[in-house]
CSV table of C-alpha atoms in Angstrom, one decimal:
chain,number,residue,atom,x,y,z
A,158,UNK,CA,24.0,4.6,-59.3
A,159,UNK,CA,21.2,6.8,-59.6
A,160,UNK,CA,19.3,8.1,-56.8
A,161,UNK,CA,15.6,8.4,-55.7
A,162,UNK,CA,13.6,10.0,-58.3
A,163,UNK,CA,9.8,11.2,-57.7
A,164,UNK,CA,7.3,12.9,-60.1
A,165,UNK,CA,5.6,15.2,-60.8
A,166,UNK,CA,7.5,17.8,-58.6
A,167,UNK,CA,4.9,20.0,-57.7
A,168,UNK,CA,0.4,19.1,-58.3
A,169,UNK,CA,-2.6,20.8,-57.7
A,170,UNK,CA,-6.1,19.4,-57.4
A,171,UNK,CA,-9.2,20.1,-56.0
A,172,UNK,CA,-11.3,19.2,-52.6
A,173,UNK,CA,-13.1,15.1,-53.7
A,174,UNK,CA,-10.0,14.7,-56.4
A,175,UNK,CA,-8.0,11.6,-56.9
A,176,UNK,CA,-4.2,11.8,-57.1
A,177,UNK,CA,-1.3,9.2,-57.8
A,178,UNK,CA,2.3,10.0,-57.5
A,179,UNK,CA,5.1,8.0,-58.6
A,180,UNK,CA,8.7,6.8,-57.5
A,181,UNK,CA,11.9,5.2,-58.6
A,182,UNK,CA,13.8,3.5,-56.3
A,183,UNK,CA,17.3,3.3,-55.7
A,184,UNK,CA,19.6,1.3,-57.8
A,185,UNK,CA,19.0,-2.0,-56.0
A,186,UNK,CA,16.7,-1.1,-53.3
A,187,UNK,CA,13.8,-3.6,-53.2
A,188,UNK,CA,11.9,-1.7,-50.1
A,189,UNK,CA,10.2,1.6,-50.6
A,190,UNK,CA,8.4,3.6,-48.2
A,191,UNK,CA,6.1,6.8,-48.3
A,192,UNK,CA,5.7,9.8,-46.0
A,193,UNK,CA,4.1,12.7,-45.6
A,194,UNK,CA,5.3,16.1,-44.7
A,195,UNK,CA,2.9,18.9,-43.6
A,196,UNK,CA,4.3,22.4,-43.5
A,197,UNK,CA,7.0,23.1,-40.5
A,198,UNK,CA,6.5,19.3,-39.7
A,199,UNK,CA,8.8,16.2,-39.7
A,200,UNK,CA,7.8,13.6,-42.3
A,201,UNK,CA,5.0,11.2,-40.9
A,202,UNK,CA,4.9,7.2,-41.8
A,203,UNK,CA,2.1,6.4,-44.8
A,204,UNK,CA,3.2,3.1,-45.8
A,205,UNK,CA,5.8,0.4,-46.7
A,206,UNK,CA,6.1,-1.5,-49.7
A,207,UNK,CA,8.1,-5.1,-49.9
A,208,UNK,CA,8.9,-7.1,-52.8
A,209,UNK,CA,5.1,-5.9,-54.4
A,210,UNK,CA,3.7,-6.1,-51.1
A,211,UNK,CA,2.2,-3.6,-48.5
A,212,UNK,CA,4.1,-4.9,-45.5
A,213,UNK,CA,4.0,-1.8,-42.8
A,214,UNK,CA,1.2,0.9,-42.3
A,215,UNK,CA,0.9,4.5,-40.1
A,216,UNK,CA,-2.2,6.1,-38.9
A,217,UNK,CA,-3.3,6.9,-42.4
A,218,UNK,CA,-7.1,5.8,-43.6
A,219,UNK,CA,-7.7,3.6,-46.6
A,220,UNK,CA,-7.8,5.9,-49.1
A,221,UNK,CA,-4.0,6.9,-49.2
A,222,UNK,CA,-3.0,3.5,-51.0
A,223,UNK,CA,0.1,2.3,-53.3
A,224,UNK,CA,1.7,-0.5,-55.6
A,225,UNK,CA,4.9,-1.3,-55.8
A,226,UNK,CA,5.8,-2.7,-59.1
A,227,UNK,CA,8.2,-5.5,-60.1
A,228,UNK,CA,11.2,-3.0,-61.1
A,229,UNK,CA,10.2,-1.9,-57.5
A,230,UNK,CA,8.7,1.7,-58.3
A,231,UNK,CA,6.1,2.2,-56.9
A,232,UNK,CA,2.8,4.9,-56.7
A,233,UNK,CA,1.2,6.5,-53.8
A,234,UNK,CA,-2.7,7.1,-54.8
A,235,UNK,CA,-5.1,9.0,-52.4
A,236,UNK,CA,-8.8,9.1,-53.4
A,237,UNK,CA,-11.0,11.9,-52.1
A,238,UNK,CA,-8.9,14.7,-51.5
A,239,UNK,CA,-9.2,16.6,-48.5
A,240,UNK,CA,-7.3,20.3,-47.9
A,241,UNK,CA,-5.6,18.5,-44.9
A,242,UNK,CA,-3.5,16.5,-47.8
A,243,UNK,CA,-1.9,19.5,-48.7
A,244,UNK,CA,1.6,18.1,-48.2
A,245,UNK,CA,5.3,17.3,-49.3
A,246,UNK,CA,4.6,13.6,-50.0
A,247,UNK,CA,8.0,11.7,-49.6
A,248,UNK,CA,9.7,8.0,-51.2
A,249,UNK,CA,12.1,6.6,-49.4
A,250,UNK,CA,14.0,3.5,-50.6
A,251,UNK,CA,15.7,1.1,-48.8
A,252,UNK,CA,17.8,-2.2,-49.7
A,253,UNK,CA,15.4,-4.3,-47.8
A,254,UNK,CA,18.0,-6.5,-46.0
A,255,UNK,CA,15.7,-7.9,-43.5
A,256,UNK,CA,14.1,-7.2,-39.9
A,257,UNK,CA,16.8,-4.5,-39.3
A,258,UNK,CA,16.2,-0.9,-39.2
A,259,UNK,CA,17.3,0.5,-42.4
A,260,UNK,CA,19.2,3.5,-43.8
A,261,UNK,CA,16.3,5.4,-46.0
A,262,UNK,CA,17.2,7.4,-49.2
A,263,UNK,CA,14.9,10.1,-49.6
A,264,UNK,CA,13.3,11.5,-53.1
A,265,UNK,CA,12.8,14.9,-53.8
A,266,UNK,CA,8.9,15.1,-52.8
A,267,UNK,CA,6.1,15.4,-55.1
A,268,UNK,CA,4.2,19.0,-53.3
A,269,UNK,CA,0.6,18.2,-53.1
A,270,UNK,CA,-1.9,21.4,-52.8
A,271,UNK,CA,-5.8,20.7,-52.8
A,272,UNK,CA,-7.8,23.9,-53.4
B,18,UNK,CA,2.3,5.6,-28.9
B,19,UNK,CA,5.7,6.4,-30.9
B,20,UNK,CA,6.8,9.9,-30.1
B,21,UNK,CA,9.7,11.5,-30.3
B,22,UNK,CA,10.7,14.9,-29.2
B,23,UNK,CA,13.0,17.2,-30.6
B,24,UNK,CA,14.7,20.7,-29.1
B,25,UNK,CA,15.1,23.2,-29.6
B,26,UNK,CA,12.9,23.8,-32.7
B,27,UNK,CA,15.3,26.6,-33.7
B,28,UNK,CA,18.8,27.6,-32.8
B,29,UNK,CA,20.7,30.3,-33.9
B,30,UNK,CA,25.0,30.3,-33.1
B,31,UNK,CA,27.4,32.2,-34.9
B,32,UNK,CA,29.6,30.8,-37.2
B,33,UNK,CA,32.7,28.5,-35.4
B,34,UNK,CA,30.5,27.8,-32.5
B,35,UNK,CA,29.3,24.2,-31.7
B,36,UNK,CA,25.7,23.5,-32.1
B,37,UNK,CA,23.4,20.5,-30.1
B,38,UNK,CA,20.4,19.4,-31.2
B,39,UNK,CA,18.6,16.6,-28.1
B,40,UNK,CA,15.7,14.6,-29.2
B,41,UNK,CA,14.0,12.1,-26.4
B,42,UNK,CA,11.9,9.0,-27.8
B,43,UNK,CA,9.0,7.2,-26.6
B,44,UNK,CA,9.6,3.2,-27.3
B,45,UNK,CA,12.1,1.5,-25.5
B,46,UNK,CA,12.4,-0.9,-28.8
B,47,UNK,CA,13.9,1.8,-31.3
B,48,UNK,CA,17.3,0.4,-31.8
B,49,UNK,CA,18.3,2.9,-35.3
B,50,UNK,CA,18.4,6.6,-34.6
B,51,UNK,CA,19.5,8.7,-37.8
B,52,UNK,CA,19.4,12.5,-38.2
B,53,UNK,CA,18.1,13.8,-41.6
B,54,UNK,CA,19.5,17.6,-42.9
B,55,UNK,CA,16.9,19.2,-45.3
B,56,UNK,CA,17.6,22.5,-46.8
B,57,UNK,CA,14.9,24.5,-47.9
B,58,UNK,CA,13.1,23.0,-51.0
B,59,UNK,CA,15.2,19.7,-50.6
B,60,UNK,CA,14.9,16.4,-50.1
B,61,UNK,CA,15.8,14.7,-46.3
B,62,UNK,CA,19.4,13.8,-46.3
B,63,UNK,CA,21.1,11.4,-44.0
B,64,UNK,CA,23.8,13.0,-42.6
B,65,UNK,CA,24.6,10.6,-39.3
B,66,UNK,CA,23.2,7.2,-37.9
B,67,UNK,CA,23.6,5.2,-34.5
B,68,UNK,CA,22.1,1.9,-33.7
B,69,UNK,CA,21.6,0.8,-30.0
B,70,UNK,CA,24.7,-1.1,-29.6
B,71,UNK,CA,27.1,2.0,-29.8
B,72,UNK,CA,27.3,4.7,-27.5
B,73,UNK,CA,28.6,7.5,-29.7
B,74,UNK,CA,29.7,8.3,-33.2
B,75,UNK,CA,31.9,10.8,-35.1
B,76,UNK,CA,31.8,11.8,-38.6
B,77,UNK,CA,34.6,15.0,-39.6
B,78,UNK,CA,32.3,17.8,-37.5
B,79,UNK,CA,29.3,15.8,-36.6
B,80,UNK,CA,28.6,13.4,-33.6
B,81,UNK,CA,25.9,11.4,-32.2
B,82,UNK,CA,25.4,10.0,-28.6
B,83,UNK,CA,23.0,8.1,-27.3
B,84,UNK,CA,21.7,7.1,-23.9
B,85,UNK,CA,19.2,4.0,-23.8
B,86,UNK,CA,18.8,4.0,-20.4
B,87,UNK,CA,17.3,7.5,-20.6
B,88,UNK,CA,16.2,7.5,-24.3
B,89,UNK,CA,18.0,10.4,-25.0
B,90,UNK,CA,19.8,10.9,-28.4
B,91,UNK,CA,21.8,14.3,-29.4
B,92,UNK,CA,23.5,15.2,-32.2
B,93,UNK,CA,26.9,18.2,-32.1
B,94,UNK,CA,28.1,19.9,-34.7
B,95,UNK,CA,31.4,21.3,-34.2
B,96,UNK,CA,33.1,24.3,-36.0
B,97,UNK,CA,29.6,25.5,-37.6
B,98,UNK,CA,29.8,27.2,-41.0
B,99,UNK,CA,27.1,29.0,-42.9
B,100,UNK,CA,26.6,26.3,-45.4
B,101,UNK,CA,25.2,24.1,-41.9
B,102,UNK,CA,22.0,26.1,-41.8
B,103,UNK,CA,19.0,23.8,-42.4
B,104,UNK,CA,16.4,22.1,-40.6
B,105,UNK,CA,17.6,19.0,-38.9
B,106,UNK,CA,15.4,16.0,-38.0
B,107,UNK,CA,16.0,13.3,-35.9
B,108,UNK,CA,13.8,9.9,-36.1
B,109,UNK,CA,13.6,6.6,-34.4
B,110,UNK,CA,13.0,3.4,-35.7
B,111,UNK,CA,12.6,-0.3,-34.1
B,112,UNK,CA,12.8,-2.1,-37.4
B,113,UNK,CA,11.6,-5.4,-37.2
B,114,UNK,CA,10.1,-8.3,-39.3
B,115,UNK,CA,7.8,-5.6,-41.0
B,116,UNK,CA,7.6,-1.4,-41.1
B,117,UNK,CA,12.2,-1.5,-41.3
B,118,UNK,CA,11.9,1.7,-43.2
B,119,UNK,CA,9.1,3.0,-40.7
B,120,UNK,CA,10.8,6.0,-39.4
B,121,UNK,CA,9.2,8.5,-36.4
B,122,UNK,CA,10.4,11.3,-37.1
B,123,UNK,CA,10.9,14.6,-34.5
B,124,UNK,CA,9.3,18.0,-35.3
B,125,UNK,CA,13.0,19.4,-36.2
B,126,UNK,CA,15.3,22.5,-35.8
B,127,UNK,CA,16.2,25.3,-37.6
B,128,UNK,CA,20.0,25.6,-37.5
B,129,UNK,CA,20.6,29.0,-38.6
B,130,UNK,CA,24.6,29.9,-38.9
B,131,UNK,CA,25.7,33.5,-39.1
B,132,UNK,CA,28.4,34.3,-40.7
């Protein structure tokens, strides 16, 4: 069974920059979900992705959006850079069993730093 | 909104000591409280998990309680070691038809274990 993998590892970009980072979900998760984690901060909620579909949003504006794909991996893409990106961005999978809560499995992060 | 509060943000015990981490959320529907352990550079790992319909939960050294009634969640560590020092994070999480891996996450502590 392998785990949740996430690349690249580690990104820099610039202020007005587009970015997409990838994820591999767990071995028979179909539900993936991306956060972000500032500095000294718990992870915060972007989005949720279900069977190709967005199905579950945070407080996050438009231009942090994703795909999930049919293997379910899925990308995290945010257009127009601000500094305030600058983050540990985060996929979680899940085995999507439903309306219940589930356990997440968490990647290794992708660290984001916009210059 | 969601909140949930976590204390202390850090926490210092020498080694064989028990350690309590208290976190208090905002929504009455969060039914799924786990607590993540991330070591520096690492990914969130689920260490513990309690859904509304149990009181309390014990793993080897690590428990979770839970109080609905005042929203209060804590997790003890007994018999601390060194290799315990991390930041633990405890979320909450409601689930439902949409948003099950939606996770609100509290600010975390610092467990630091001295030898």
């Amino acid at each position: 069974e392998t785990g949740v993998t996430q690349s690249p590892t580690h990104l820099i970009k610039t202020r007005g920059q587009q970015v997409t980072l990838r994820c591999s979900s767990q071995s028979g998760h179909n539900t993936v979900s991306w956060y972000q984690q500032a500095l000294g901060q718990g992870p915060q909620f972007i989005f949720q992705y279900y069977r190709e579909e967005e199905n579950g949003r945070g407080n996050f504006p438009p231009r942090f959006s994703g795909l999930q794909f049919p293997n379910y991996s899925s990308e995290l893409n945010v257009n127009a850079l601000e500094l305030d990106d600058s983050a540990l961005y985060l996929c979680a999978s899940s085995p999507g069993q439903g309306k219940v809560a589930e356990k997440l499995f968490f990647g290794s992060g992708t660290q984001l730093s916009v210059l | 909104g969601e909140n949930v509060e976590q204390h202390p943000s850090t926490l210092s015990v020498q080694e064989g000591d028990s350690a309590v981490i208290k976190c208090t959320y905002s929504d009455s529907a969060s039914n799924y409280f786990p607590w993540y352990k991330q070591e520096l550079g690492k990914r969130p790992q689920l260490i513990i998990d309690i859904r509304s319909n149990v009181g309390e939960k014990k793993d080897q050294r690590i428990a979770v309680t839970l109080n609905k009634t005042a929203k209060h969640f804590s997790l003890h560590i007994t018999e601390t070691q060194p290799e315990d020092s991390a930041v633990y994070f405890c979320a909450a999480s409601r689930g439902g038809s949409s948003n099950t891996g939606k996770l609100i996450f509290g600010q975390g502590t610092t467990l630091q274990v001295k030898p």
